[in-house]
PDB file of C-alpha atoms in Angstrom:
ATOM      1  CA  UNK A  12      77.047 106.830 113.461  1.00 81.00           C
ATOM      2  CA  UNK A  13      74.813 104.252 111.723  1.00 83.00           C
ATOM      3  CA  UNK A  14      75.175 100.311 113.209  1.00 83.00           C
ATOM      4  CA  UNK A  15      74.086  97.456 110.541  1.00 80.00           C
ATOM      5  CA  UNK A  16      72.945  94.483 112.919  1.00 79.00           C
ATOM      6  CA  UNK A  17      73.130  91.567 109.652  1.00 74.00           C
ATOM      7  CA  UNK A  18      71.229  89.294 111.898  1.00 72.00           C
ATOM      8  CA  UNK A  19      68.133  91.256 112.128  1.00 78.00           C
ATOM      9  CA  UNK A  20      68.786  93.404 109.550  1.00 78.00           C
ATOM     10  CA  UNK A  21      67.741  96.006 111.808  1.00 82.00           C
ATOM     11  CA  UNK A  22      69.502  99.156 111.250  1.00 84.00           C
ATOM     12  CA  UNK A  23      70.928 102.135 114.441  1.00 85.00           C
ATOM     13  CA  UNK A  24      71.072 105.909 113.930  1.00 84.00           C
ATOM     14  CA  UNK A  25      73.115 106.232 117.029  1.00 86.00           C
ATOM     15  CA  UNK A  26      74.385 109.893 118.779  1.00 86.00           C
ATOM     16  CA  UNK A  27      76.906 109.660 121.099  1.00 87.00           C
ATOM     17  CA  UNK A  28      78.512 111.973 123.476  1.00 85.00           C
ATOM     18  CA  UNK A  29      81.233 112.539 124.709  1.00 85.00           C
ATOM     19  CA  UNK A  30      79.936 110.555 128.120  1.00 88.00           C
ATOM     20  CA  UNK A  31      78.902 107.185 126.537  1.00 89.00           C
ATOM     21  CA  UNK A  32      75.782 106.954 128.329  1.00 85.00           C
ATOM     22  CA  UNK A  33      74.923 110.139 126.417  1.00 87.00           C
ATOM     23  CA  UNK A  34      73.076 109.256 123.275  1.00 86.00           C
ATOM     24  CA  UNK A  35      69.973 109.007 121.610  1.00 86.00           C
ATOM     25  CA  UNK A  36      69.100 106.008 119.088  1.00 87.00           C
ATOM     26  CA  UNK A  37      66.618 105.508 116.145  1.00 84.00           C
ATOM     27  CA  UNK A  38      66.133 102.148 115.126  1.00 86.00           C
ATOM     28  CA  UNK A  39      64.747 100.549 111.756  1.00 83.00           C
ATOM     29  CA  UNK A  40      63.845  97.133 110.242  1.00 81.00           C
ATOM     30  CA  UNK A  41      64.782  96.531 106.685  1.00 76.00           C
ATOM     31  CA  UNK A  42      63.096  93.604 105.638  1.00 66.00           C
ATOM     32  CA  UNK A  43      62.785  93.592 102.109  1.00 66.00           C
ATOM     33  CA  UNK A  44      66.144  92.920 101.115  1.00 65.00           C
ATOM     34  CA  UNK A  45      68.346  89.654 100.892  1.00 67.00           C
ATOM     35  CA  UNK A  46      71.215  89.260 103.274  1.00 76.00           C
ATOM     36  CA  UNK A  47      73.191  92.519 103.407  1.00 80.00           C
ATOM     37  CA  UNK A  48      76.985  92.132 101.660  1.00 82.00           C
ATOM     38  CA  UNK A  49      78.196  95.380 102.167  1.00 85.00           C
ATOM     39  CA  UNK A  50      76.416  98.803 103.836  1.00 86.00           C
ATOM     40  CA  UNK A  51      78.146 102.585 103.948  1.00 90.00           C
ATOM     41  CA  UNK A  52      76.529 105.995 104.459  1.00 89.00           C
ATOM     42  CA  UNK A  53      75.601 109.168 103.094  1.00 91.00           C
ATOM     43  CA  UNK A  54      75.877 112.128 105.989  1.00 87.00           C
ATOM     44  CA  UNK A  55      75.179 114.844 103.810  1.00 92.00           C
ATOM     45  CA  UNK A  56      71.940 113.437 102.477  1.00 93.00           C
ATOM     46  CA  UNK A  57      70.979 111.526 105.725  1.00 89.00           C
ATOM     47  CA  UNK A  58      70.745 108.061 103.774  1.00 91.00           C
ATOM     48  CA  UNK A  59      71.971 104.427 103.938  1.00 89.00           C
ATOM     49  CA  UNK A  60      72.898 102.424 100.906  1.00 92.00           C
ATOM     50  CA  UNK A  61      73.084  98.919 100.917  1.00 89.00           C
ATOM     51  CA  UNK A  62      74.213  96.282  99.023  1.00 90.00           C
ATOM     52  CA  UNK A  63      72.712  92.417  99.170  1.00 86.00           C
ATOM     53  CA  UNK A  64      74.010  89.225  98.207  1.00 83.00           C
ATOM     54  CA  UNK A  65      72.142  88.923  95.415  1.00 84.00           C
ATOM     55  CA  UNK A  66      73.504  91.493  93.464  1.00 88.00           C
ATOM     56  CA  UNK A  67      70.420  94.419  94.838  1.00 90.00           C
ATOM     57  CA  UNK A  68      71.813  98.259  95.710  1.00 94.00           C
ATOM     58  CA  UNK A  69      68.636 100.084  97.783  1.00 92.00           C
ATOM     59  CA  UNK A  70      69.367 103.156  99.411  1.00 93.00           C
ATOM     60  CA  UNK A  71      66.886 104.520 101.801  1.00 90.00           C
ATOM     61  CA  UNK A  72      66.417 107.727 104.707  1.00 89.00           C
ATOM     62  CA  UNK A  73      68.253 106.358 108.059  1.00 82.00           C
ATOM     63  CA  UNK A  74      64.278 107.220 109.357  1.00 81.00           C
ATOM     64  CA  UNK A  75      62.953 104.127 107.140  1.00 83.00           C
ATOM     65  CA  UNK A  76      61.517 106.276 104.323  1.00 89.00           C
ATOM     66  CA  UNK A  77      62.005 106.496 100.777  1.00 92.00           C
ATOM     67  CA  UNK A  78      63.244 103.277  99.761  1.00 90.00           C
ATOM     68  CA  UNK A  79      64.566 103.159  96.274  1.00 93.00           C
ATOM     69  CA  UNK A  80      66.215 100.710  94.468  1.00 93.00           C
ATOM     70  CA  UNK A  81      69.433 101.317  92.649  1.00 95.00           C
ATOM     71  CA  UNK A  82      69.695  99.701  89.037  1.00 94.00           C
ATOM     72  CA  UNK A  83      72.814  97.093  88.108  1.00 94.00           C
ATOM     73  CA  UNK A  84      73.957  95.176  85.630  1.00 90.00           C
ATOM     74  CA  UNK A  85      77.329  93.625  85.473  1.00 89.00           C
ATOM     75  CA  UNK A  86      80.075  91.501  87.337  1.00 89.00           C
ATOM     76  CA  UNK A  87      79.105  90.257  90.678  1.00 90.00           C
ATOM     77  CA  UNK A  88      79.402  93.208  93.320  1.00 92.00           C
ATOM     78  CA  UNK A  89      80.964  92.298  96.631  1.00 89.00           C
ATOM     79  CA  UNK A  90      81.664  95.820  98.297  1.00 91.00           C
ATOM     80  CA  UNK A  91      80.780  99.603  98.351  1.00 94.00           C
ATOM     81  CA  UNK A  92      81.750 102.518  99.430  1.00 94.00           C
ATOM     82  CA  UNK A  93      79.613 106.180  99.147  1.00 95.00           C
ATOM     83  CA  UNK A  94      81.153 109.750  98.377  1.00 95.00           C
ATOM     84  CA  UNK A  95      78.809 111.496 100.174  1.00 93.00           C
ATOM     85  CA  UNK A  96      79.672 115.055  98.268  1.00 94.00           C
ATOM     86  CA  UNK A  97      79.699 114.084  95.087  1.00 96.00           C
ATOM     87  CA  UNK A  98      77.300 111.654  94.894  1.00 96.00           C
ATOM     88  CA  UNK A  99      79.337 108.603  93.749  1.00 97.00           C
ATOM     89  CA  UNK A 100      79.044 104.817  94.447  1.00 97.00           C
ATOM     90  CA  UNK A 101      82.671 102.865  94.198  1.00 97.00           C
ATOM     91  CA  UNK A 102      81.583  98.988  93.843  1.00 96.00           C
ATOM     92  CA  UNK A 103      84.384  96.205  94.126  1.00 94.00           C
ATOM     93  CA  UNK A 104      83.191  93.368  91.703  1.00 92.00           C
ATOM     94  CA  UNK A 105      84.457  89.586  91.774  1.00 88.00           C
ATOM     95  CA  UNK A 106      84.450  87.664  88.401  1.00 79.00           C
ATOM     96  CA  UNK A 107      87.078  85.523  88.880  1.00 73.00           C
ATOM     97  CA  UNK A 108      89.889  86.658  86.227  1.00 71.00           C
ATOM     98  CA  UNK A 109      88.004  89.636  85.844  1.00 77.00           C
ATOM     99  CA  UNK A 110      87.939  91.661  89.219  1.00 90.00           C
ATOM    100  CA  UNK A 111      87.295  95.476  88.900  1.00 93.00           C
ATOM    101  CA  UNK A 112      86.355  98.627  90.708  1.00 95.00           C
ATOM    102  CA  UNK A 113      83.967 100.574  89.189  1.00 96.00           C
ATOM    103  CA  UNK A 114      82.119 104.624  90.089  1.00 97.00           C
ATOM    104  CA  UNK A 115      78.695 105.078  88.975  1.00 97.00           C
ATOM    105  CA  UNK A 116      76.001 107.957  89.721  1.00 97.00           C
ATOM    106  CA  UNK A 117      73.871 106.874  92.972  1.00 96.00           C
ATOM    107  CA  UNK A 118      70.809 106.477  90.992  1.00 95.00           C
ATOM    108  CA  UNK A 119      73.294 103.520  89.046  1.00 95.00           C
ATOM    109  CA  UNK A 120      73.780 106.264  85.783  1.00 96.00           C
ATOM    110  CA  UNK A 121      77.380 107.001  84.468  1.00 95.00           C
ATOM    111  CA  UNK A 122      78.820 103.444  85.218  1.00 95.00           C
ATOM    112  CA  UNK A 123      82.897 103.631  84.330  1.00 96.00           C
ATOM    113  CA  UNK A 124      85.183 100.956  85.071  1.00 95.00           C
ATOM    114  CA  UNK A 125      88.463 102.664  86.934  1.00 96.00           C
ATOM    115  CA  UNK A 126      90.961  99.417  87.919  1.00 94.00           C
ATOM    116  CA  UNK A 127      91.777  96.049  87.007  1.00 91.00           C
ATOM    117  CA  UNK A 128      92.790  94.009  89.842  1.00 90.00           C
ATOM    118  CA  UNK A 129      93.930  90.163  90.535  1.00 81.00           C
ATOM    119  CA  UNK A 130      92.040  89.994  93.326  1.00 83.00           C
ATOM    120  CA  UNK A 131      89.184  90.759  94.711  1.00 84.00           C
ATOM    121  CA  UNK A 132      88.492  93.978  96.495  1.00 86.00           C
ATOM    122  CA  UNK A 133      86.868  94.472  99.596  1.00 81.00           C
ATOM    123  CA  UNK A 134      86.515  96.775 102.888  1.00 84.00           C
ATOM    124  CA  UNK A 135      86.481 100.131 100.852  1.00 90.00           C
ATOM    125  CA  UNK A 136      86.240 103.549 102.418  1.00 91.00           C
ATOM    126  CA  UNK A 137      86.209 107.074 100.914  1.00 93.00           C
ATOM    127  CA  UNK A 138      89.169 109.640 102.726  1.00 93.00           C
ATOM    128  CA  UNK A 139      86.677 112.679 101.550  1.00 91.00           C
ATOM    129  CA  UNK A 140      89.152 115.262 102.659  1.00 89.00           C
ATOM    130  CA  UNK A 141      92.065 114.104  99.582  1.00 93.00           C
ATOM    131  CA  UNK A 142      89.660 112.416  97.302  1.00 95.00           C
ATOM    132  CA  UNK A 143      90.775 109.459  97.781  1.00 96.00           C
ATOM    133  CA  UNK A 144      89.613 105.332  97.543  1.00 96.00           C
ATOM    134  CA  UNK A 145      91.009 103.053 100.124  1.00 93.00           C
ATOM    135  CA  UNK A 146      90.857  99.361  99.847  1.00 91.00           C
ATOM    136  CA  UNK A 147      91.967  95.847 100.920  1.00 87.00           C
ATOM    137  CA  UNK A 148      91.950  92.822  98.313  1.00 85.00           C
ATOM    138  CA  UNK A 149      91.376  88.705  99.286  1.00 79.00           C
ATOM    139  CA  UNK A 150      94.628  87.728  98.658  1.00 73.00           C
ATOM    140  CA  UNK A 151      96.619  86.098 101.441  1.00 67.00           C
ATOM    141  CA  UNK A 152      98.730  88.939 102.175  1.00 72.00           C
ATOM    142  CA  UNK A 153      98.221  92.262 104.296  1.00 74.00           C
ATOM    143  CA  UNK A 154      98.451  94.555 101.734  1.00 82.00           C
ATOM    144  CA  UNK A 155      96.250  98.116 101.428  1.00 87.00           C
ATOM    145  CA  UNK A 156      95.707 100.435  98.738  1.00 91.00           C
ATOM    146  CA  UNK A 157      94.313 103.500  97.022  1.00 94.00           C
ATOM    147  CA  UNK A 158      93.465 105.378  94.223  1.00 96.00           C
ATOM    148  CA  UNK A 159      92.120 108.698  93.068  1.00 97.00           C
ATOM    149  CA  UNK A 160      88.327 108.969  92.271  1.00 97.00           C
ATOM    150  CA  UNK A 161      89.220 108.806  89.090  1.00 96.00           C
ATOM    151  CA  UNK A 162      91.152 105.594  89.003  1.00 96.00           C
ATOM    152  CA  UNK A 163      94.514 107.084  88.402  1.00 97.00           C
ATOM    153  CA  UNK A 164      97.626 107.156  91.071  1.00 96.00           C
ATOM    154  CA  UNK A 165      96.974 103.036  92.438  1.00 95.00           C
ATOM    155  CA  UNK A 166      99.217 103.059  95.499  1.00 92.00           C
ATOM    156  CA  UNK A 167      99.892 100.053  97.239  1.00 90.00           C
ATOM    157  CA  UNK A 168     101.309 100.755 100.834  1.00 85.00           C
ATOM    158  CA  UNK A 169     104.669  99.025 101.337  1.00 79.00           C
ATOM    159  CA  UNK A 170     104.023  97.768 104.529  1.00 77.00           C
ATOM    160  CA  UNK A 171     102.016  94.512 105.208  1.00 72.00           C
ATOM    161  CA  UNK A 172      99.255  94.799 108.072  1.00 68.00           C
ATOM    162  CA  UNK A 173      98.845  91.372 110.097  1.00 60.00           C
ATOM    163  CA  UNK A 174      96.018  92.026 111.861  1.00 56.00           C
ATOM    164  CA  UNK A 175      92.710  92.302 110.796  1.00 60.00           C
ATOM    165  CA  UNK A 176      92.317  95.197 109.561  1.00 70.00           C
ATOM    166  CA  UNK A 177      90.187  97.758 107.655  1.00 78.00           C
ATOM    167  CA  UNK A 178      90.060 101.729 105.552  1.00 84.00           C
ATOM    168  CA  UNK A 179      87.307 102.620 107.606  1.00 85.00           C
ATOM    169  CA  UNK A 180      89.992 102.594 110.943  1.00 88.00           C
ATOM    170  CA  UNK A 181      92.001 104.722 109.640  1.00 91.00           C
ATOM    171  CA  UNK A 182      92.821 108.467 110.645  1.00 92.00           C
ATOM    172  CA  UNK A 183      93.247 109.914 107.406  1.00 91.00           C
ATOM    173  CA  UNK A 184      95.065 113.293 108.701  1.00 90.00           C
ATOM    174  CA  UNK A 185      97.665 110.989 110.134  1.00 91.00           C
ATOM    175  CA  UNK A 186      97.358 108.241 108.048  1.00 89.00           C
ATOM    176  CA  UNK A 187      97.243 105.726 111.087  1.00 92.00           C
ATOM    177  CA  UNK A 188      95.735 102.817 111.115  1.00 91.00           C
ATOM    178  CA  UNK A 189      93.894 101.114 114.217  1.00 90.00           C
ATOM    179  CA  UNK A 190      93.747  97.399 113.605  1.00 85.00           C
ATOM    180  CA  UNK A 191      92.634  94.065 116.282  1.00 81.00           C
ATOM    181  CA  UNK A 192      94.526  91.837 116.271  1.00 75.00           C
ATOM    182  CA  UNK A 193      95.310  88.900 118.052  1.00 74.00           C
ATOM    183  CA  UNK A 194      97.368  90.136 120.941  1.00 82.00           C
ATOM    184  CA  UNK A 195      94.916  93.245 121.399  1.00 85.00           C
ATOM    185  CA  UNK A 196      94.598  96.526 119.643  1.00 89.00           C
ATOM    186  CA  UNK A 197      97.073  98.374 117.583  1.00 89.00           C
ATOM    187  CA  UNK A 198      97.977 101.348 115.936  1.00 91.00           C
ATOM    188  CA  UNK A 199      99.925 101.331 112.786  1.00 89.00           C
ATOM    189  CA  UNK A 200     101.891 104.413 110.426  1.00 90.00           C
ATOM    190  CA  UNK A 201     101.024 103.566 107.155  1.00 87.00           C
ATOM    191  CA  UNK A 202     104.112 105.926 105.976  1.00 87.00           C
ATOM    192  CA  UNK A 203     106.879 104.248 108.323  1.00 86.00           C
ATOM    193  CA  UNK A 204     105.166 100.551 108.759  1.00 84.00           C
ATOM    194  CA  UNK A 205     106.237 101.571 112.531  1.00 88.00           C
ATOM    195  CA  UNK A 206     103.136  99.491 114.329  1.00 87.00           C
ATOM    196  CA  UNK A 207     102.324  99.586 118.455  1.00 91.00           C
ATOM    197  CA  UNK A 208     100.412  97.555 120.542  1.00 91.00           C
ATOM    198  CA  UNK A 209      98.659 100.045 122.298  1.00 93.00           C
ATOM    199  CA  UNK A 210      95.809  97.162 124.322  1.00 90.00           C
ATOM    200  CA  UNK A 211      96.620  93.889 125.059  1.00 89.00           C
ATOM    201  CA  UNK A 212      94.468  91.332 124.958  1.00 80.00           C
ATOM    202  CA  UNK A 213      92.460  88.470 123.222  1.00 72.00           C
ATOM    203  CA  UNK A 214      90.112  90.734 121.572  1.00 70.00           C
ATOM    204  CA  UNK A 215      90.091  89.592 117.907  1.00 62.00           C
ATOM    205  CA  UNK A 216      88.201  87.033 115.865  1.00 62.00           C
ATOM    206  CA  UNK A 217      86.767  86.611 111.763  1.00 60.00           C
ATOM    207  CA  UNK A 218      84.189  89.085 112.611  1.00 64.00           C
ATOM    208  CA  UNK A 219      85.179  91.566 114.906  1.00 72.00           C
ATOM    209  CA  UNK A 220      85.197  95.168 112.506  1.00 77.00           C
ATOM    210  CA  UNK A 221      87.396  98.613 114.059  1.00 83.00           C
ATOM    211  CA  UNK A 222      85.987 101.976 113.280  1.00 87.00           C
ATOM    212  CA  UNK A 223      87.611 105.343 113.519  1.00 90.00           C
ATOM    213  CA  UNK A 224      85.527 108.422 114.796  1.00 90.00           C
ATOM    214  CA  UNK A 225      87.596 111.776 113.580  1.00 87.00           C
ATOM    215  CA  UNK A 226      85.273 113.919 115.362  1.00 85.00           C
ATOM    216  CA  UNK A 227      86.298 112.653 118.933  1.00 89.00           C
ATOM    217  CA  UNK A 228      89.844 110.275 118.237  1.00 91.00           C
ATOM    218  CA  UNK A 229      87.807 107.263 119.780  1.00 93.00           C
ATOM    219  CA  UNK A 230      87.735 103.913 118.413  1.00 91.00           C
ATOM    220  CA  UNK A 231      84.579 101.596 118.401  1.00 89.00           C
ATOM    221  CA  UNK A 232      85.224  98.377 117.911  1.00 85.00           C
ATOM    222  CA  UNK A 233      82.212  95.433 117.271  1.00 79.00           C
ATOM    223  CA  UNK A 234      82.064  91.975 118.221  1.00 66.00           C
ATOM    224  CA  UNK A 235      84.719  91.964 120.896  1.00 57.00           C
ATOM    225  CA  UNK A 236      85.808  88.027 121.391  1.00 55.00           C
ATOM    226  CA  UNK A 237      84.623  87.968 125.086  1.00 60.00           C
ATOM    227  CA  UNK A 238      81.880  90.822 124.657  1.00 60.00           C
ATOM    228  CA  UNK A 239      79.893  90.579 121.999  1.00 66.00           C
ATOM    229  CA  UNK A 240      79.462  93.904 121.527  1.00 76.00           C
ATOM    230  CA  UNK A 241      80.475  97.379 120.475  1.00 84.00           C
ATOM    231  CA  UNK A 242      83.593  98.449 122.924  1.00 87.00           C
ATOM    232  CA  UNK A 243      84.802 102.106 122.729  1.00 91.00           C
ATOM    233  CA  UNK A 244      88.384 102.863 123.102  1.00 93.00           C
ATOM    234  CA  UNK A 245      90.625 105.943 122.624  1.00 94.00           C
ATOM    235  CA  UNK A 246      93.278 106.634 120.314  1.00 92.00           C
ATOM    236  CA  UNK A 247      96.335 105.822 123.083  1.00 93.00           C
ATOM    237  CA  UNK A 248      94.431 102.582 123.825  1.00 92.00           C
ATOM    238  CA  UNK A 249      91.966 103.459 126.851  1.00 94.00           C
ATOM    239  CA  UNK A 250      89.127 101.084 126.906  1.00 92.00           C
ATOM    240  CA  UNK A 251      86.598 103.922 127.479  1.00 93.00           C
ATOM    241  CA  UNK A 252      82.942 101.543 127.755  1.00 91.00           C
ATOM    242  CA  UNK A 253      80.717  99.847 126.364  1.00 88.00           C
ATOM    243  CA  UNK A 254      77.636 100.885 124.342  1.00 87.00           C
ATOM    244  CA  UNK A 255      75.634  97.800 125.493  1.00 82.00           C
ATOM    245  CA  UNK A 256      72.589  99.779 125.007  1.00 84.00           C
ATOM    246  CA  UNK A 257      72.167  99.183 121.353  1.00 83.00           C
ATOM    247  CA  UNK A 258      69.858  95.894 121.154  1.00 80.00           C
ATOM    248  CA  UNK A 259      72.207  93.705 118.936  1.00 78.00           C
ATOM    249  CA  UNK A 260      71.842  90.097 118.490  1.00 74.00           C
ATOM    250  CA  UNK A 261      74.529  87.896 119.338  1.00 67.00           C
ATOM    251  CA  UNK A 262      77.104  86.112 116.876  1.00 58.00           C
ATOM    252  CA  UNK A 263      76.220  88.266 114.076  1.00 63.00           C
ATOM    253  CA  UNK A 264      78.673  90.501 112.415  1.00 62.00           C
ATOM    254  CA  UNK A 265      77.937  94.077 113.300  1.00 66.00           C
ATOM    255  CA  UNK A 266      79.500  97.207 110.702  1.00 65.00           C
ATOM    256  CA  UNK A 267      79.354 100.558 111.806  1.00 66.00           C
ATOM    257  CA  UNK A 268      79.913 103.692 110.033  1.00 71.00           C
ATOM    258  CA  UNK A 269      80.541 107.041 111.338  1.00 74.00           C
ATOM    259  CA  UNK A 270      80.555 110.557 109.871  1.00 66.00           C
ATOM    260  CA  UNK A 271      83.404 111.914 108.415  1.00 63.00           C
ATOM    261  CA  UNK A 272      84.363 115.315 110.114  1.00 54.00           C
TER     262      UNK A 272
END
């Protein structure tokens, strides 16, 4: 999995096993971008793109090499998600009246607007398996939805997810959701809306982030309230450790992305 700490900007190729104090870490600085909006990764070609607040895509090697910088033009960009396979970059733009998802190349070629929406989108992630784009929007509600690569079949899920909550927790072959919330940790159905608490306690706040791995059913979980930092649990709720070994600075928001099976 690859750790963003938005603080430092430093960036953590991390390898876990299946005994948490199994693993072996890279680490990187990258310096010469603005404040990082929005980060996701490629696993088959080993790189990280990243998005800044000043409206800058870079993508470079997770090893520090090869920066290049990704050419934009266009409404203001405000999140990202990578198909790894196909080489595509989904961008979520904010423009006021004008909010939009668009696909283009990952060298920024072949731009093509694929959804109008009210609001705007955020937290994308890519279920590679079904080809489809997940997505929450800034509206006061709890609402998710998806589309097709190609912008066709917009689903909103008719269930409304209190939480905080995000695409990249979900288990796409069972469509369940992991979400913190403020009682604890849940799991949710996105087909029945049937949601469980499944760890109590106060581990939520505005920048705590939950991550499903679909290689090993664990969650990973960043910023707990009390621990400020990333907390491993399994899928029935286990608080399996800590990975207190990464060197992340405090009260910064920390977003992790892990490798599709």
């Amino acid at each position: 999995m690859v750790v963003l700490d938005k603080g430092t900007k430093n960036v953590f190729r991390v390898d876990v096993g299946s005994d948490l104090s199994d693993h072996h870490i890279e680490t990187f600085n990258i310096p010469s971008l603005g404040s990082v909006s929005d980060m996701d990764y490629d696993f088959v070609d080993d790189r990280i793109y990243i998005l800044s607040y000043l409206k800058e895509f870079m993508s470079i090697f997770v090893n520090g090499t090869d920066e290049r910088r990704i050419p934009y033009e266009g409404a203001y960009p405000q999140t990202m998600a990578v198909e790894s396979n196909e080489k595509i970059i989904f961008v979520g733009t904010s423009d006021r009246s004008n909010n939009k998802i668009l696909s283009m190349g990952i060298d920024g070629s072949g731009k093509t607007d694929l959804a109008e929406r009210t609001w705007d989108p955020f937290r994308m992630a890519v279920d590679f398996q079904n080809r489809y784009l997940y997505w929450m929007e800034s509206c006061a509600c709890g609402w998710m939805y998806r589309m097709r690569y190609d912008g066709t079949g917009i689903e909103r899920f008719p269930h409304e997810i209190n939480q905080n909550k995000s695409p990249h927790s979900i288990d796409f072959t069972t469509r369940t959701l992991y979400s913190d919330g403020y009682r604890g940790l849940y799991k949710m159905s996105l087909d029945t809306g049937e949601s469980q608490l499944i760890f109590p306690g106060r581990i939520s706040h505005s920048q705590t982030h939950t991550v499903y791995d679909p290689r090993t059913g664990r969650i990973f979980l960043t910023n707990d309230k009390r621990l400020e930092t990333v907390v491993v649990y399994a899928s029935n709720g286990t608080r399996l450790g800590y990975l207190d070994w990464i060197p992340l600075t405090k009260d910064e928001k920390k977003v992790i992305r892990i490798n599709p099976l």
